[in-house]
XYZ file of C-alpha atoms in Angstrom:
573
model
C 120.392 122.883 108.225
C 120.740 118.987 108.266
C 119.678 117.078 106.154
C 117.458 114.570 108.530
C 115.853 118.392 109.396
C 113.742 118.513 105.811
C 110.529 117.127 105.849
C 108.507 119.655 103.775
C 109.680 118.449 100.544
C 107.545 115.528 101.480
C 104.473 117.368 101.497
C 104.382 120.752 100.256
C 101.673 119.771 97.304
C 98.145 118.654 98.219
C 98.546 115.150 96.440
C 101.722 114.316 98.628
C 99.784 115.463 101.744
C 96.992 112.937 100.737
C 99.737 110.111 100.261
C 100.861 110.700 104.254
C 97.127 109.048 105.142
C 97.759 105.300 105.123
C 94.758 104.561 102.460
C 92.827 102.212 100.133
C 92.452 102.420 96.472
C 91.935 105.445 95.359
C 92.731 107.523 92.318
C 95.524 109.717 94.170
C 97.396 106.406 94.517
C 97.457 106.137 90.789
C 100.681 107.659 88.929
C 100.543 107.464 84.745
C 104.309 106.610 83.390
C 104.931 108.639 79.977
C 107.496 107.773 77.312
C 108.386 111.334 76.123
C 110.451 111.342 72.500
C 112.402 114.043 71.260
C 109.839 114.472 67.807
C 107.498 116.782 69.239
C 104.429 115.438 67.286
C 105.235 111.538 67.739
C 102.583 109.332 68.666
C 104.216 106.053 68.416
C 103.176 102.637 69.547
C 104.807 100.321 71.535
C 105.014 96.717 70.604
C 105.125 95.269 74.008
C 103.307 97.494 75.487
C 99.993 97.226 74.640
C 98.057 100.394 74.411
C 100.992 102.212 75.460
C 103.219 105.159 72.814
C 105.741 107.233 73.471
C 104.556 110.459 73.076
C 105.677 114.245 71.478
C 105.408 117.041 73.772
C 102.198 118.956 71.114
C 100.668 115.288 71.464
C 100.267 115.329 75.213
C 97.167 117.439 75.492
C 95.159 114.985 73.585
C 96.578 111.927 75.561
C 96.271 112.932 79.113
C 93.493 115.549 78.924
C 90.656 112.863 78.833
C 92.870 111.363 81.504
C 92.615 113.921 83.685
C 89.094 115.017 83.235
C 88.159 111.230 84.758
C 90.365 112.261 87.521
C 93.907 111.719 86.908
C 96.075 113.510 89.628
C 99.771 112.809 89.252
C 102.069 111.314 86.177
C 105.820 110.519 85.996
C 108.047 110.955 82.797
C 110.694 109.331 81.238
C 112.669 110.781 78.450
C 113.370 108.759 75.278
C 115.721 110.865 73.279
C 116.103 109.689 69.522
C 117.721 112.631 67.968
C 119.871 113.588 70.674
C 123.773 113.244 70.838
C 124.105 110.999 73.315
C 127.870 110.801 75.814
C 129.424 108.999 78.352
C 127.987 111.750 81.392
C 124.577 111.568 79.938
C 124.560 115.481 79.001
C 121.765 115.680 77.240
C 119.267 114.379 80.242
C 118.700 118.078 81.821
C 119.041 119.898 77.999
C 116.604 122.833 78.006
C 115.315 121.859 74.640
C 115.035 117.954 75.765
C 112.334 115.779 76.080
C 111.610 115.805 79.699
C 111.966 119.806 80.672
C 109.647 120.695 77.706
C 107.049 117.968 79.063
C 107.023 119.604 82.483
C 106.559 122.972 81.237
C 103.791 121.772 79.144
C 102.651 119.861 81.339
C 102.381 122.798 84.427
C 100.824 124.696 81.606
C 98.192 122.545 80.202
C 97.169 120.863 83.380
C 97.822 123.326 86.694
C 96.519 120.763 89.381
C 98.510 117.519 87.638
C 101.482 116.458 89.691
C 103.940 115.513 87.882
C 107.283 113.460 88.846
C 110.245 112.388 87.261
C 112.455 110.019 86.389
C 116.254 110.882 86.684
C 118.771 108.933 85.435
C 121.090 108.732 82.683
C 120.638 105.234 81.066
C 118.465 106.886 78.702
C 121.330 109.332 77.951
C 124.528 107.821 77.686
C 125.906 106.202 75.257
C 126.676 102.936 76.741
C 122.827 102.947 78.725
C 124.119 102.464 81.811
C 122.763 104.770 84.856
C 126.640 106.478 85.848
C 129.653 107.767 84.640
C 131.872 104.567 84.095
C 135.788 103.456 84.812
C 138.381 102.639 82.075
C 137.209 98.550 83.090
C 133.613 99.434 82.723
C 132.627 99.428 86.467
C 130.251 102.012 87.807
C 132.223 105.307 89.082
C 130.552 106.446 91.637
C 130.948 109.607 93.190
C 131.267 111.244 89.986
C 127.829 109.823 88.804
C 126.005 110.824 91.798
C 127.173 114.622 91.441
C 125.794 114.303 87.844
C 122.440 112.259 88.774
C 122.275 114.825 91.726
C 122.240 118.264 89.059
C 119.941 116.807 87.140
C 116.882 116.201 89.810
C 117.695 120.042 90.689
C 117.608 121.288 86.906
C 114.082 119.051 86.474
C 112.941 120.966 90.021
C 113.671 124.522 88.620
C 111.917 123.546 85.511
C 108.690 122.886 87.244
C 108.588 119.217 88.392
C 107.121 118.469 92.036
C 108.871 115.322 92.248
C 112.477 113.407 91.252
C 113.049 110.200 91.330
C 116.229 108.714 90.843
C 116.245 105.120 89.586
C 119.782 104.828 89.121
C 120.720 103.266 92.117
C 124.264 104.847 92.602
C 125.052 104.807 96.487
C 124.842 108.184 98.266
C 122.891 109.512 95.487
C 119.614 110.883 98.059
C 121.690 112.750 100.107
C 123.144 113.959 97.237
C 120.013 115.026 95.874
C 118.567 115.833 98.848
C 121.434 118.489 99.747
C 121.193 120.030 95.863
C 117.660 120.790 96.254
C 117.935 122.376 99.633
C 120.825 124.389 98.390
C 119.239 125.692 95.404
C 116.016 126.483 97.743
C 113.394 123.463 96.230
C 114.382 120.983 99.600
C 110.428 122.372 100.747
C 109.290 122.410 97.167
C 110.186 119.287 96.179
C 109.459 115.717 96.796
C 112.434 112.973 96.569
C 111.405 110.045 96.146
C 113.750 106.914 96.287
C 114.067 103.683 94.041
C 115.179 102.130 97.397
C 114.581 99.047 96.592
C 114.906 98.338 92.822
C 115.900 94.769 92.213
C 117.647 93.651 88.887
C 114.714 91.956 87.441
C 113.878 90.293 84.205
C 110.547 92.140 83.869
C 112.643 95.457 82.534
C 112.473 94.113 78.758
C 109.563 95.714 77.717
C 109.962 99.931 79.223
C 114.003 99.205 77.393
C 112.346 98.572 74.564
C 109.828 101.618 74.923
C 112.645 103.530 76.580
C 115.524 102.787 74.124
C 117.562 102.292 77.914
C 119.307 98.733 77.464
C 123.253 98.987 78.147
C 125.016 98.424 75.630
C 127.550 95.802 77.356
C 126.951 93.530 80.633
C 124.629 94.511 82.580
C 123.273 96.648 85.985
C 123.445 93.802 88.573
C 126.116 95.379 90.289
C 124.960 98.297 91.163
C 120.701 96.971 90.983
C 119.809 94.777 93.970
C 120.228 90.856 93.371
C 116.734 89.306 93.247
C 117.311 87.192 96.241
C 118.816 90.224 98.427
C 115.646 90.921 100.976
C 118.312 91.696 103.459
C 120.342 94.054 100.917
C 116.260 95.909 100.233
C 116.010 96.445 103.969
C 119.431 98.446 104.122
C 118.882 100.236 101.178
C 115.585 101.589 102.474
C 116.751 102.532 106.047
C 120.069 104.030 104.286
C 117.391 106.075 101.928
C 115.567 107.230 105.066
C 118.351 108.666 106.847
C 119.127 110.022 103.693
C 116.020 112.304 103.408
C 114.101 110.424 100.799
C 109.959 111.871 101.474
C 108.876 108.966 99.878
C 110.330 104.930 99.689
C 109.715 102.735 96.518
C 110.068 99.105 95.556
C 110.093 98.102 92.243
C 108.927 95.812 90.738
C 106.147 95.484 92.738
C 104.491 91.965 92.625
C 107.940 89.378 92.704
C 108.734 91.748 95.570
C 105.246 92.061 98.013
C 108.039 90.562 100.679
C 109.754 93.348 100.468
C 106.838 96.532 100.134
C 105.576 95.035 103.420
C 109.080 95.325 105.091
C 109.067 99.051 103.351
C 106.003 99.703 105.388
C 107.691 98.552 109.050
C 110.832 100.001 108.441
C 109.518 103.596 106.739
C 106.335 103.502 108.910
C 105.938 106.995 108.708
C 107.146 107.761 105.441
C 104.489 107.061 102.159
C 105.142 103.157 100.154
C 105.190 103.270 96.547
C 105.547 100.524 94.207
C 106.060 100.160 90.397
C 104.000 97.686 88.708
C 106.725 97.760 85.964
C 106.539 96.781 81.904
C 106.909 93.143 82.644
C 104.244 93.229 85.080
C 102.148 95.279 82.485
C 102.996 92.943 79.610
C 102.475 89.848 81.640
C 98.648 90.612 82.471
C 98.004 91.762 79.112
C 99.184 88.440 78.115
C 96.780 86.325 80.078
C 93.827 88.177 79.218
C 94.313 88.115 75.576
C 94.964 84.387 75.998
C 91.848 83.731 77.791
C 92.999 83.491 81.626
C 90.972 85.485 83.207
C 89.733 88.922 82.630
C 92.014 92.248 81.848
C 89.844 94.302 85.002
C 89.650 91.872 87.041
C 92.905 90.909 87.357
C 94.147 94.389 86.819
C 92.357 95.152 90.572
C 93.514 91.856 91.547
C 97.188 92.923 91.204
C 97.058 96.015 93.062
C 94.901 95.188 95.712
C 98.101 92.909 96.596
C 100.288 95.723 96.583
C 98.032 97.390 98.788
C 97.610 94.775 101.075
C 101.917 94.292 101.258
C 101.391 98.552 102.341
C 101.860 100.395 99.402
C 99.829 103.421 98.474
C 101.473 104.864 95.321
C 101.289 103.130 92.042
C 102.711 103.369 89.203
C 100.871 101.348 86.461
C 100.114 102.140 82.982
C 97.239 99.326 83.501
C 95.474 101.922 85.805
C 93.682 103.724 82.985
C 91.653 100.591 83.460
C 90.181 101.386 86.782
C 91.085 105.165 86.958
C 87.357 106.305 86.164
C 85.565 106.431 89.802
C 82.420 106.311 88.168
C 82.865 102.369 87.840
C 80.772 101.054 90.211
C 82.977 98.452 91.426
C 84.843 101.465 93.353
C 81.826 102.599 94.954
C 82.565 100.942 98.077
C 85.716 102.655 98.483
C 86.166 105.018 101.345
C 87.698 108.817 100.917
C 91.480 108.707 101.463
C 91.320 111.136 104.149
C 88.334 109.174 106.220
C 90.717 108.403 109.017
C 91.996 112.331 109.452
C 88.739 114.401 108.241
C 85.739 113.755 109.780
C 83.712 115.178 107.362
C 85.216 112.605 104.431
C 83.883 109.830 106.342
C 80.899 108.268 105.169
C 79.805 107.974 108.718
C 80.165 111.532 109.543
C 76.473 112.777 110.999
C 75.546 114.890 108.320
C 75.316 112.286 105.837
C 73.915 109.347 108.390
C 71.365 111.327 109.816
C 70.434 114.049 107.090
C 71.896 113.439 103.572
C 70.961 109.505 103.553
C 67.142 111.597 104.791
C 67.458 114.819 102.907
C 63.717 115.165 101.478
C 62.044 113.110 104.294
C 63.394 116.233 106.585
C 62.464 118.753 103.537
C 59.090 117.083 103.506
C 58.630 117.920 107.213
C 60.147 120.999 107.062
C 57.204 121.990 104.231
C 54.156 120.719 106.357
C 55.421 122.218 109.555
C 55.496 125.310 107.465
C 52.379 124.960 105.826
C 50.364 123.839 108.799
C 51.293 126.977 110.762
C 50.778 129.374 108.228
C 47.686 131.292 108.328
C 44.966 130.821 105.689
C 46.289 133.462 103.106
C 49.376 131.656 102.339
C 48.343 128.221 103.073
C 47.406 127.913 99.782
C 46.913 124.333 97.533
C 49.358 125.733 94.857
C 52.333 125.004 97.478
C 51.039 121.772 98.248
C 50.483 121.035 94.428
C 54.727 121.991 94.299
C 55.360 119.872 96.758
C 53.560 117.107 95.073
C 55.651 117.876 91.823
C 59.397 118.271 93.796
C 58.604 115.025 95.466
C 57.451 113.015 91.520
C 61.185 114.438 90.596
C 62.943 113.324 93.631
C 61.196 109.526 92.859
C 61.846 109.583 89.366
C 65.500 110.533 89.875
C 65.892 108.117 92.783
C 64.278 105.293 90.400
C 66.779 105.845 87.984
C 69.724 106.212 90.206
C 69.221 103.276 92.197
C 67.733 101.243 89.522
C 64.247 99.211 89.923
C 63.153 97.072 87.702
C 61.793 99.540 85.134
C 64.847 101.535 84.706
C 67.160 98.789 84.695
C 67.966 98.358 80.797
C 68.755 102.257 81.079
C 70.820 102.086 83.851
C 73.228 98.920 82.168
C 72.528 101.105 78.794
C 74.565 104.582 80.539
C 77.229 102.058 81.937
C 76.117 100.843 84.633
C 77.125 96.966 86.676
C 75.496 94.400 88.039
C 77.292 93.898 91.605
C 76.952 91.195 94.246
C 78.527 92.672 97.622
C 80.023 89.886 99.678
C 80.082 89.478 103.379
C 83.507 90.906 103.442
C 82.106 94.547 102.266
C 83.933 93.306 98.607
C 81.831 93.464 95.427
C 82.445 91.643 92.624
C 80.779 92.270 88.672
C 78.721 89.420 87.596
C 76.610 89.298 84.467
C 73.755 91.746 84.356
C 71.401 89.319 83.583
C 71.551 87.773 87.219
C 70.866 91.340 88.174
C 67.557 90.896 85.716
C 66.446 87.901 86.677
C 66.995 89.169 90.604
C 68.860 85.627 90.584
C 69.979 84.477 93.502
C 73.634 83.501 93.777
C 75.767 81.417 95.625
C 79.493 79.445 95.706
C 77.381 75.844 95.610
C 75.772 77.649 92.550
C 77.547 79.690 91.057
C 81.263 78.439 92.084
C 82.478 80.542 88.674
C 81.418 83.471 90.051
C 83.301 83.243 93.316
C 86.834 81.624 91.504
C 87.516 84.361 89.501
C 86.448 87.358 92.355
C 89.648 89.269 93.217
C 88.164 89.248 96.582
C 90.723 88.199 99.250
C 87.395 86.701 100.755
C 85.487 83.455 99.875
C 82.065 83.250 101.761
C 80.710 80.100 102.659
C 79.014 77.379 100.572
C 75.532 78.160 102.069
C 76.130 81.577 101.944
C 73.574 83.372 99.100
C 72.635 86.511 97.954
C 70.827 88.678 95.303
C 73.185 90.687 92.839
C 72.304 94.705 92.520
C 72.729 97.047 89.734
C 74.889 99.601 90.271
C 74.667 102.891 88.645
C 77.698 103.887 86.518
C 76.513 107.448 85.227
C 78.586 110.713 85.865
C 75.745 112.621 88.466
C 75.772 113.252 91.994
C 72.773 111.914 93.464
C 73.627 113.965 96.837
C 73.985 117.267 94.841
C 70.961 116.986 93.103
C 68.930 116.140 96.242
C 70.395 118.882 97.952
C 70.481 121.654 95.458
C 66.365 120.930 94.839
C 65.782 121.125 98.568
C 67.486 124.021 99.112
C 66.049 126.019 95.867
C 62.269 124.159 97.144
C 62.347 125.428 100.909
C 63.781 129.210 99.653
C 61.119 129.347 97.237
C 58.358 128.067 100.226
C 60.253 130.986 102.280
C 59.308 134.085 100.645
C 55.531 132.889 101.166
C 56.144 133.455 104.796
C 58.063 136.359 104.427
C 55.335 138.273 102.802
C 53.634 138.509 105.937
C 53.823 141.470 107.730
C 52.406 139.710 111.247
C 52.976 135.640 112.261
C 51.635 133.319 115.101
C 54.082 132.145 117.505
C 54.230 128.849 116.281
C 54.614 129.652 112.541
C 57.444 132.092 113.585
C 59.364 128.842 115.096
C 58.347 126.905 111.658
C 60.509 129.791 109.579
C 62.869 129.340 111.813
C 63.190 125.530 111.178
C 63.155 126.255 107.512
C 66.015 128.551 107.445
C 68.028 126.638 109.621
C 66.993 123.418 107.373
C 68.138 124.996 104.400
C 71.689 126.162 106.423
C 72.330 122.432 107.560
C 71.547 121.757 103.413
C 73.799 124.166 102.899
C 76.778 122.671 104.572
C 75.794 119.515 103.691
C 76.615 120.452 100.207
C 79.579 121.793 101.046
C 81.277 118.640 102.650
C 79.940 116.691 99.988
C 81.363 119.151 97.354
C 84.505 119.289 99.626
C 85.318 115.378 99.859
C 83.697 113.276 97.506
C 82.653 113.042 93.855
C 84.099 114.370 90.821
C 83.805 117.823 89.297
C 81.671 116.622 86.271
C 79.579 114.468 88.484
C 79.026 117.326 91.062
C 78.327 120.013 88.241
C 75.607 118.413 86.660
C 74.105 117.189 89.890
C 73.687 120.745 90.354
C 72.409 121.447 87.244
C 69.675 118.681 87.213
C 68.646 120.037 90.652
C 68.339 123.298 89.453
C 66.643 122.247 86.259
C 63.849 120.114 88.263
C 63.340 122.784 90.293
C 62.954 125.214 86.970
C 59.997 122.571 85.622
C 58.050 122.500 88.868
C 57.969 126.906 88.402
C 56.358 126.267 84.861
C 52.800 125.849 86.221
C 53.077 129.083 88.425
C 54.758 131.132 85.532
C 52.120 129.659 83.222
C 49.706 131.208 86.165
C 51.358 134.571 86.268
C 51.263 135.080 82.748
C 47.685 134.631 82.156
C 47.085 136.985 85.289
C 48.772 139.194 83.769
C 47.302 139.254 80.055
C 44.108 139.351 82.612
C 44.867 142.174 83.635
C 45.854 144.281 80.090
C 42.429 143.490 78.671
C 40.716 144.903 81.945
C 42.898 147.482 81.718
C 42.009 147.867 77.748
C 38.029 147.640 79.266
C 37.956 150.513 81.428
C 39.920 152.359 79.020
């Protein structure tokens, strides 16, 4: 088969399938970079990297698990060996007992939905730290390197890893690749994706340091693309393409926004990535601790211009900053597969015309229900439940969205005050504007409106009021919908008691059970496409609970019934 013929490496795992979607920011796009050292329990710190360690293999549990639990999907690894002997092919870079193989089997055991990628190339290996096999004169030798970079992307595959990416830069190296992992059977089980475009930058300094990567002589400008060489980034990505690369990457990203646009035109139908690289990283770190502007803020600022150029993969160790989709600030975001899956639209009919309505249809549901029913059953204890279902649905809602009264409790479980511009953009501003329901403006509050990452300035006379936004882990949809659903069963079995109905209260059981159906799927698409697992599990739970209070009165009932009844019983006795 030819190579051009292989597309399923670019989408045989459900996070690559996402990354076909063109999309916005989302956490799929996000993709952790890991320094993994040879000492098994390391957890060391890296200078110029602040934050940042390389990491042992029995340390990574701790580090990413509280990662992944806020919804990291994918990570890539790079290999610092320390111990190692390191050669002039780079031999221990696939070693069975290295760095990077033990991470992936760790990795595929610890965390079974994590993607995880990797970096192949032999910088970190060799003993000069360059990325090939070299010539008596110290030039690059090509064709030997690429068969060497080439075995090593298959040995990471067979070890577990959904994705190699060579960073070397060695000419011919994709198809290279791309024919080793078809021949040992991964080419639809594994992604390639290309460092087309990886530009001999200055913002390296701080992943050689964290890496232990800097050559030891000269360095890789012949063989990395010149700085200046747009033209020379253009090749290299339609050479990559024809190559069978799944996925095309510029790095670094923001020097180079030029040339992640041009990515997007000439791989239109191939995913973007981008590496916001250890410079990058260092650089933003920099002017926050100095007082420039603020670490988030500029941290969303950054990417949002790699989006904008048409990337949607990042690489970033600054994206533990934004990862957690419980910020508000993300809120606004749509689902990455909006455009393809009706359903993970916001706009979808279920949630416009139901959801968004979900007890004001319960509610009408009940009375049609209760109206109907005939005298026996139409009873002021199911009007008293619907009295105490519809208290929990305000309280909840009062929290969620925040009046005045729940407001310090709301900031209190980490919640934002928000101003949403005319461009759909919010921006955080302090939450005592949201107290003071301040109105706010670029005439009056031009500080505001400077530092938004907003591509978007609205006019001077253009004013608003500033909202809190909740920033607790619960599914308001889940809750709603699991306490409707439990709430019109439990009205059910009233009318099922009966052993004759009208007409009309026949048609009102009807509309309950195919009320609490349309709940049903409603749940399911929300389940389906949005929210996270924690925020979805204890939406159910508080549903469920709610629902459990508003029985205590009738169990309370019951039980004296039934003592009732045992002294009766004891009296005619």
């Amino acid at each position: 088969m030819d190579i051009s013929s292989i597309l399923q490496g670019g989408y045989h795992h459900p996070l690559t399938r996402s990354w076909q979607a063109k999309q916005q920011l989302t956490k799929s796009m996000l993709m952790y970079p890991i320094f993994i050292t040879d000492d098994p329990d390391a957890r060391v710190e890296i200078p110029s990297l602040p934050g940042q360690c390389r990491w042992g293999v029995n340390r990574l549990e701790e580090f990413l698990g509280p990662l992944v639990k806020k919804g990291l999907t994918s990570v890539i690894l790079f290999g610092v060996p320390l111990k190692c002997n390191k050669d002039a092919h780079g031999t221990p870079a696939d070693d069975p007992e290295g760095p990077v193989i033990l991470a992936i089997k760790r990795l595929r055991t610890l965390f079974p939905s994590l993607y995880i990628a990797t970096d192949v190339c032999l910088c970190e290996y060799t003993d000069h730290g360059h990325c090939g096999y070299l010539n008596e004169d110290g030039t690059i030798d090509n064709t030997p390197s690429v068969a060497r970079i080439a075995q090593v992307a298959v040995n990471y595959a067979k070890a577990g890893a959904h994705c190699v990416a060579p960073s070397d830069m060695m000419d011919g190296r994709i198809k290279a690749i791309k024919r080793g992992l078809i021949d040992a059977g991964y080419g639809n089980r594994c992604t390639l994706m290309a460092y087309s475009a990886k530009f001999a930058s200055s913002l390296y300094g701080p992943f050689r340091d964290a890496a232990g990567s800097a050559p030891s002589f000269g360095n890789r400008k012949c063989y990395q693309l010149p700085v200046s060489g747009r033209g020379l980034a253009r090749r290299a990505i339609l050479r990559d393409v024809q190559e069978g690369a799944d996925i095309i990457m510029v790095k670094p990203a923001l020097p180079y926004l030029d040339v992640i646009g041009d990515a997007g035109q000439l791989a239109a139908d191939h995913p973007i990535a981008c590496y916001q690289v250890s410079g990058e990283f260092a650089m933003v770190h920099a002017g926050a601790a100095a007082g420039v502007y603020d670490l988030k803020t500029m941290a969303f600022e950054t990417v949002d211009s790699m989006i904008r150029a048409a990337s949607v993969t990042l690489y970033s160790v600054i994206h533990n900053t934004y990862l957690d989709t419980s910020n508000p600030i993300l809120t606004h975001l749509s689902h990455p597969l909006s455009k393809t899956h009706y359903f993970a639209s916001k706009a979808n009919f279920i949630n416009v015309y139901f959801i968004k309505k979900a007890w004001a249809w319960t509610t009408a549901t009940f009375f049609i229900s209760w109206i109907t029913s005939p005298p026996s059953i139409r009873t002021r204890e199911r009007l008293l439940k619907w009295v105490a279902h519809t208290t929990m649905w305000l309280i909840f809602t009062g929290w969620f969205f925040g009046p005045a009264i729940f407001e310090r409790l709301i900031v209190a479980s980490g919640g934002e005050c928000v101003l949403a511009l005319p461009s759909g953009d919010p921006i955080t501003v302090p939450v005592e504007l949201c107290f003071t329901r301040s109105h706010l403006s670029p005439s009056s509050h031009p500080e505001l409106f400077v530092t938004s990452s907003s591509s978007f300035t609205p006019p001077v006379d253009w004013r608003a009021v500033p909202r809190l936004r909740r920033g607790h882990d619960v599914s308001g949809h889940i809750f709603l919908l699991t306490m409707a659903i439990l709430f019109l069963t439990d009205q059910l079995r009233y009318s099922l008691r009966l052993i004759e109905r009208g007409a009309l209260h026949t048609v009102a059981v009807a509309a309950n059970v195919m009320m609490i159906l349309t709940w049903f799927f409603a749940t399911y698409t929300t389940c389906l496409y949005f929210h996270t697992p924690l925020e979805k599990i204890t939406g159910f739970i508080l549903g469920a609970s709610c629902f459990a209070i508003t029985l205590l009165p009738e169990v309370e009932a019951a039980e004296k019934r039934r003592k009732a009844g045992n002294v009766k019983q004891l009296k005619e006795t």
